[in-house]
Amino acid sequence: MDLLDGRVSTVVLGIAQDAGMPHAGCCCSICQAAFSNLNLSLLSASIAIVDARQNPPRTWLIDATPDIKYQLNLLRDTLGPHPARPDRVQQPDGLFITHGHMGHLAGLVHLGPEGMAVQRMKVYASDGLIGALKETRIWSPLLDNLALIPLEPNVSLEMAPGLFITPVPVPHRDEIGAGTFAYQINGEANSLLYVPDIDSWALWPEARGILGMVDVALVDATFYSRDEISGRESVSHPLVPETLAFFREIPTRLVLTHLNHTNPLLDSGSKERRIIESQGVEVAARGQRYML
Ligand SMILES: [Zn+2]
Ligand SMILES: [Zn+2]
Ligand SMILES: [Zn+2]
C-alpha cells in the first residue's frame, strides 16, 4: 500500500463483520471458498489514518481486530522500520477503539509481550472500556505495553496540525456499559465519519446533522436482509435497505463496511449490489483511500 505521497488520508484495512470471512464454523459457499483459498478471505473492519505530510509519516488505527497482524503488515511501508529492531516495523502512533466487541478489541492480544510487544503505545477508548480492560486480569500483561487514554465524548483531539478526531457516541448493543463511539475525522480539506456498528439510525437523534456535515460516511452494513439471520427480529444493526432509505436525503458519499459473511453484497454480481450501485452507494474495499 503506497501512502507516502505527502498527503493525509484514511485507508480501509478490512470490511468484514467482527469474526471476519471465512467465519468460524461456517459451511456457506462464500466461507468455504475462502477456507480453500485464503486470498478470498476478508479482514475484519478497520481503517487507518495516515499523515504522510510528516517524515516519518504518522499512522493511527481505528480498532484492534483479530486480523490486526495482517493489517499492520499492509501498513509496513507507512509505519517504516523500528528504530532498534530493523527487521520489525515501527508501532503505530495510536489506536482508537470504537467499542468492546470481539472484532474491535480482540486484536490487542497481538500487541502484548507474546506478539508485537509495543512500548507505551497510545490506545484511546471510552472511560468505561478502559475501566473494563483494567478490571480484567487476563489483560494485565498486555496493559503494561499500552498507554490507555480515556476519550471525552464529542470532544475533538488534534492528532497533528489540522487533523482532528472526534469520538461520537452512538447506540449499539452494550453488555458492559462502556458505550460505542463512531469516529469523525477532519482534515484540512475533507471529513469522514466511521460508524462500523450502530443498532439503528432512528435511535441516534444527532445522526442526520452529523452525517450531513461530513464528506464521506463509512457505515455499518452488517446485514442486507432478515433472511440472513433466519428472520430474527432484533439484529442490533440497520439493514442495508434501511440505511439506503435513511441516507436518501443526505448529500454525503455513502460507503458500506462491516459486512457479515452472509451479506449478498459480498458477491459483486448480486442483484443487491446492483441496487446499491444504482443509488451511487459503494461497498468499501481493502486499500481504498479517502483524502482528508
Ligand atoms: Zn462489530
Ligand atoms: Zn459463511
Ligand atoms: Zn459491536
Short mmCIF file of C-alpha atoms and ligand atoms in Angstrom, two decimals:
data_model
loop_
_atom_site.label_atom_id
_atom_site.label_comp_id
_atom_site.label_asym_id
_atom_site.label_seq_id
_atom_site.Cartn_x
_atom_site.Cartn_y
_atom_site.Cartn_z
CA MET A 1 0.00 0.00 0.00
CA ASP A 2 1.73 3.17 -1.13
CA LEU A 3 0.51 6.02 1.01
CA LEU A 4 3.75 8.00 1.05
CA ASP A 5 2.76 10.86 -1.24
CA GLY A 6 2.89 13.64 1.31
CA ARG A 7 -0.85 13.73 1.89
CA VAL A 8 -3.27 12.99 4.73
CA SER A 9 -5.72 10.16 4.17
CA THR A 10 -7.85 7.41 5.59
CA VAL A 11 -7.36 3.91 4.23
CA VAL A 12 -9.57 0.84 4.59
CA LEU A 13 -7.84 -2.14 6.24
CA GLY A 14 -10.80 -4.53 6.37
CA ILE A 15 -14.53 -4.66 5.70
CA ALA A 16 -15.84 -7.84 7.35
CA GLN A 17 -18.05 -8.11 10.43
CA ASP A 18 -16.15 -8.82 13.66
CA ALA A 19 -15.50 -12.51 13.01
CA GLY A 20 -14.09 -11.95 9.51
CA MET A 21 -14.70 -14.05 6.43
CA PRO A 22 -14.37 -17.03 6.43
CA HIS A 23 -16.40 -17.19 9.60
CA ALA A 24 -15.61 -19.79 12.29
CA GLY A 25 -17.64 -22.94 11.81
CA CYS A 26 -19.41 -21.78 8.63
CA CYS A 27 -20.11 -24.10 5.71
CA CYS A 28 -21.72 -21.46 3.43
CA SER A 29 -20.33 -21.34 -0.09
CA ILE A 30 -18.57 -17.99 0.32
CA CYS A 31 -16.82 -19.08 3.54
CA GLN A 32 -15.90 -22.48 2.11
CA ALA A 33 -14.41 -20.81 -0.97
CA ALA A 34 -12.33 -18.60 1.34
CA PHE A 35 -11.25 -21.57 3.51
CA SER A 36 -9.97 -23.22 0.32
CA ASN A 37 -8.32 -20.04 -0.99
CA LEU A 38 -7.28 -17.59 1.71
CA ASN A 39 -6.81 -14.89 -0.95
CA LEU A 40 -10.61 -14.68 -0.97
CA SER A 41 -10.82 -14.01 2.77
CA LEU A 42 -11.82 -10.62 4.15
CA LEU A 43 -10.22 -8.95 7.15
CA SER A 44 -12.39 -7.55 9.95
CA ALA A 45 -13.49 -3.94 9.68
CA SER A 46 -10.82 -1.36 10.44
CA ILE A 47 -9.37 1.82 8.97
CA ALA A 48 -6.09 3.67 9.35
CA ILE A 49 -5.42 7.38 9.31
CA VAL A 50 -2.09 8.29 7.74
CA ASP A 51 -0.42 11.68 7.86
CA ALA A 52 2.30 11.49 5.22
CA ARG A 53 2.99 15.22 5.33
CA GLN A 54 5.41 14.33 8.08
CA ASN A 55 8.63 12.36 7.75
CA PRO A 56 8.44 9.73 9.06
CA PRO A 57 4.68 9.62 8.45
CA ARG A 58 2.32 9.21 11.36
CA THR A 59 -0.21 6.39 11.48
CA TRP A 60 -3.21 5.63 13.66
CA LEU A 61 -5.57 2.66 13.55
CA ILE A 62 -9.23 2.53 14.38
CA ASP A 63 -9.99 -0.75 16.17
CA ALA A 64 -7.81 -3.71 17.07
CA THR A 65 -9.36 -6.51 15.03
CA PRO A 66 -8.49 -10.21 15.27
CA ASP A 67 -6.75 -9.60 11.91
CA ILE A 68 -4.55 -6.75 13.17
CA LYS A 69 -1.32 -8.57 12.34
CA TYR A 70 -2.25 -8.61 8.64
CA GLN A 71 -3.48 -5.04 8.84
CA LEU A 72 -0.22 -3.81 10.39
CA ASN A 73 1.61 -5.63 7.62
CA LEU A 74 -0.46 -3.79 4.99
CA LEU A 75 0.92 -0.62 6.56
CA ARG A 76 4.54 -1.77 6.81
CA ASP A 77 5.95 0.81 4.37
CA THR A 78 3.98 3.57 6.03
CA LEU A 79 4.99 2.57 9.54
CA GLY A 80 8.63 2.24 8.49
CA PRO A 81 11.36 0.30 10.28
CA HIS A 82 11.55 0.06 14.04
CA PRO A 83 14.44 2.24 15.26
CA ALA A 84 16.03 -0.51 17.37
CA ARG A 85 14.90 -3.64 15.50
CA PRO A 86 15.36 -3.16 11.74
CA ASP A 87 13.56 -6.40 10.88
CA ARG A 88 10.40 -5.07 12.54
CA VAL A 89 8.03 -2.21 11.79
CA GLN A 90 7.63 0.83 13.96
CA GLN A 91 4.50 0.72 16.12
CA PRO A 92 1.57 2.95 15.11
CA ASP A 93 1.24 6.36 16.77
CA GLY A 94 -2.03 5.31 18.32
CA LEU A 95 -5.10 3.14 18.25
CA PHE A 96 -8.68 4.33 18.70
CA ILE A 97 -11.20 1.70 19.82
CA THR A 98 -14.88 2.01 18.92
CA HIS A 99 -16.25 -0.48 21.46
CA GLY A 100 -15.71 -3.67 23.40
CA HIS A 101 -16.94 -6.30 20.93
CA MET A 102 -14.69 -9.02 19.58
CA GLY A 103 -13.88 -7.58 16.17
CA HIS A 104 -12.89 -4.21 17.59
CA LEU A 105 -10.82 -5.19 20.61
CA ALA A 106 -9.58 -8.78 20.44
CA GLY A 107 -6.57 -7.84 18.29
CA LEU A 108 -4.99 -6.15 21.31
CA VAL A 109 -3.58 -9.58 22.15
CA HIS A 110 -1.17 -9.23 19.21
CA LEU A 111 0.36 -6.11 20.75
CA GLY A 112 1.36 -7.75 24.03
CA PRO A 113 4.57 -9.48 25.12
CA GLU A 114 3.94 -12.65 23.05
CA GLY A 115 3.38 -10.59 19.91
CA MET A 116 4.49 -7.19 18.63
CA ALA A 117 5.46 -6.10 22.18
CA VAL A 118 4.68 -2.45 21.59
CA GLN A 119 6.09 0.09 24.04
CA ARG A 120 3.68 2.52 25.72
CA MET A 121 1.53 2.58 22.61
CA LYS A 122 -1.33 5.05 22.93
CA VAL A 123 -4.75 3.39 22.99
CA TYR A 124 -7.74 5.70 23.10
CA ALA A 125 -11.17 4.49 24.18
CA SER A 126 -14.15 5.38 26.34
CA ASP A 127 -13.60 5.67 30.05
CA GLY A 128 -15.86 2.65 30.59
CA LEU A 129 -13.92 0.47 28.17
CA ILE A 130 -10.58 1.38 29.73
CA GLY A 131 -12.05 0.54 33.13
CA ALA A 132 -13.21 -2.85 31.84
CA LEU A 133 -9.76 -3.61 30.39
CA LYS A 134 -8.10 -2.74 33.69
CA GLU A 135 -10.55 -4.85 35.71
CA THR A 136 -9.92 -7.98 33.64
CA ARG A 137 -6.78 -9.63 34.99
CA ILE A 138 -6.21 -11.65 31.84
CA TRP A 139 -5.30 -8.39 30.03
CA SER A 140 -2.80 -7.22 32.67
CA PRO A 141 0.48 -8.33 30.97
CA LEU A 142 -0.64 -6.52 27.83
CA LEU A 143 -1.68 -3.35 29.59
CA ASP A 144 1.92 -2.78 30.71
CA ASN A 145 2.73 -2.24 26.99
CA LEU A 146 -0.05 0.29 26.45
CA ALA A 147 -0.77 3.87 27.45
CA LEU A 148 -4.54 3.89 27.90
CA ILE A 149 -6.11 7.29 27.29
CA PRO A 150 -9.80 7.95 28.03
CA LEU A 151 -11.71 9.99 25.47
CA GLU A 152 -14.30 12.59 26.30
CA PRO A 153 -17.40 12.07 24.12
CA ASN A 154 -17.81 14.74 21.41
CA VAL A 155 -14.50 16.40 22.31
CA SER A 156 -12.07 16.69 19.38
CA LEU A 157 -8.45 15.70 19.69
CA GLU A 158 -5.85 17.28 17.42
CA MET A 159 -3.78 14.34 16.16
CA ALA A 160 -1.48 16.52 14.04
CA PRO A 161 -1.71 20.10 12.74
CA GLY A 162 -5.10 20.48 11.05
CA LEU A 163 -6.05 16.83 11.64
CA PHE A 164 -8.74 16.15 14.23
CA ILE A 165 -10.59 13.10 15.53
CA THR A 166 -13.82 13.27 17.50
CA PRO A 167 -15.43 10.34 19.34
CA VAL A 168 -19.18 10.43 18.77
CA PRO A 169 -21.37 8.19 20.99
CA VAL A 170 -23.80 6.00 19.01
CA PRO A 171 -26.41 3.49 20.19
CA HIS A 172 -25.15 -0.10 20.00
CA ARG A 173 -25.65 -3.34 21.95
CA ASP A 174 -23.79 -2.63 25.19
CA GLU A 175 -23.37 -5.56 27.58
CA ILE A 176 -20.65 -3.96 29.71
CA GLY A 177 -21.96 -0.40 29.88
CA ALA A 178 -18.90 1.03 28.11
CA GLY A 179 -20.73 2.58 25.15
CA THR A 180 -19.80 2.70 21.46
CA PHE A 181 -18.06 5.50 19.60
CA ALA A 182 -18.20 6.41 15.95
CA TYR A 183 -15.18 8.50 14.95
CA GLN A 184 -15.32 11.67 12.93
CA ILE A 185 -12.02 12.57 11.27
CA ASN A 186 -11.50 16.08 9.94
CA GLY A 187 -8.58 17.01 7.75
CA GLU A 188 -7.90 20.38 6.19
CA ALA A 189 -9.88 19.55 3.04
CA ASN A 190 -12.30 16.72 3.85
CA SER A 191 -14.01 14.84 6.65
CA LEU A 192 -15.07 11.25 7.18
CA LEU A 193 -17.32 9.54 9.70
CA TYR A 194 -16.57 5.92 10.59
CA VAL A 195 -19.53 4.03 12.09
CA PRO A 196 -18.82 0.29 11.89
CA ASP A 197 -21.53 -0.63 14.41
CA ILE A 198 -24.84 1.05 15.24
CA ASP A 199 -28.14 -0.52 16.30
CA SER A 200 -30.38 1.82 14.33
CA TRP A 201 -30.23 5.27 12.71
CA ALA A 202 -33.56 6.13 14.32
CA LEU A 203 -32.12 5.66 17.82
CA TRP A 204 -29.42 8.27 17.18
CA PRO A 205 -31.08 11.71 17.22
CA GLU A 206 -27.95 13.56 16.00
CA ALA A 207 -27.47 11.22 13.01
CA ARG A 208 -28.83 13.46 10.28
CA GLY A 209 -26.95 16.53 11.43
CA ILE A 210 -23.59 14.79 11.81
CA LEU A 211 -23.85 12.65 8.67
CA GLY A 212 -24.88 15.65 6.60
CA MET A 213 -21.75 17.54 7.68
CA VAL A 214 -19.13 15.03 6.56
CA ASP A 215 -17.89 14.29 3.03
CA VAL A 216 -17.73 10.51 3.42
CA ALA A 217 -19.68 8.19 5.72
CA LEU A 218 -18.24 4.70 6.11
CA VAL A 219 -21.03 2.82 7.86
CA ASP A 220 -22.38 -0.42 9.28
CA ALA A 221 -23.75 -2.72 6.56
CA THR A 222 -23.64 -5.97 8.54
CA PHE A 223 -26.82 -7.47 7.10
CA TYR A 224 -28.78 -6.83 3.94
CA SER A 225 -31.93 -8.69 4.95
CA ARG A 226 -33.51 -10.64 7.76
CA ASP A 227 -33.18 -13.81 5.68
CA GLU A 228 -29.51 -13.87 6.72
CA ILE A 229 -30.42 -14.34 10.36
CA SER A 230 -33.39 -16.68 9.95
CA GLY A 231 -35.88 -13.80 10.27
CA ARG A 232 -34.74 -12.90 13.83
CA GLU A 233 -36.43 -9.68 14.95
CA SER A 234 -33.58 -7.78 16.57
CA VAL A 235 -30.20 -7.71 14.84
CA SER A 236 -28.53 -4.70 16.52
CA HIS A 237 -27.74 -3.26 13.09
CA PRO A 238 -29.75 -1.33 10.49
CA LEU A 239 -30.47 -3.50 7.43
CA VAL A 240 -28.84 -2.10 4.28
CA PRO A 241 -32.17 -1.03 2.65
CA GLU A 242 -32.96 0.92 5.85
CA THR A 243 -29.59 2.63 5.59
CA LEU A 244 -30.18 3.47 1.90
CA ALA A 245 -33.55 4.98 2.79
CA PHE A 246 -32.10 6.94 5.69
CA PHE A 247 -29.31 8.41 3.55
CA ARG A 248 -31.53 9.27 0.59
CA GLU A 249 -31.75 12.94 1.57
CA ILE A 250 -28.25 13.19 2.99
CA PRO A 251 -25.78 14.51 0.39
CA THR A 252 -22.85 12.55 1.81
CA ARG A 253 -20.83 9.90 -0.09
CA LEU A 254 -22.05 6.61 1.41
CA VAL A 255 -19.66 3.66 1.68
CA LEU A 256 -20.66 0.35 3.29
CA THR A 257 -18.45 -1.71 5.57
CA HIS A 258 -18.58 -4.31 8.42
CA LEU A 259 -20.35 -6.87 6.18
CA ASN A 260 -21.34 -10.24 7.61
CA HIS A 261 -20.29 -13.33 5.64
CA THR A 262 -23.98 -13.85 4.79
CA ASN A 263 -24.38 -10.44 3.13
CA PRO A 264 -25.21 -10.76 -0.60
CA LEU A 265 -23.30 -7.52 -1.25
CA LEU A 266 -20.11 -9.58 -0.94
CA ASP A 267 -21.00 -11.05 -4.34
CA SER A 268 -20.14 -8.30 -6.82
CA GLY A 269 -22.58 -9.82 -9.33
CA SER A 270 -25.59 -9.91 -6.99
CA LYS A 271 -28.81 -8.01 -7.62
CA GLU A 272 -28.39 -6.36 -4.20
CA ARG A 273 -25.04 -4.99 -5.37
CA ARG A 274 -26.71 -3.57 -8.49
CA ILE A 275 -29.39 -1.95 -6.34
CA ILE A 276 -26.93 -0.08 -4.13
CA GLU A 277 -24.65 0.90 -7.01
CA SER A 278 -27.62 2.29 -8.95
CA GLN A 279 -28.08 4.64 -6.00
CA GLY A 280 -24.45 5.73 -6.05
CA VAL A 281 -23.54 3.73 -2.94
CA GLU A 282 -20.28 1.75 -2.67
CA VAL A 283 -19.02 -1.27 -0.78
CA ALA A 284 -15.68 -0.48 0.87
CA ALA A 285 -12.62 -2.44 -0.19
CA ARG A 286 -9.29 -3.16 1.44
CA GLY A 287 -6.82 -0.47 0.36
CA GLN A 288 -9.49 2.05 -0.63
CA ARG A 289 -8.29 5.52 0.28
CA TYR A 290 -10.06 8.79 1.11
CA MET A 291 -8.12 12.06 1.13
CA LEU A 292 -8.63 14.28 4.16
ZN ZN B 1 -18.60 -5.08 15.01
ZN ZN B 2 -20.31 -18.20 5.86
ZN ZN B 3 -20.46 -4.39 18.07
#
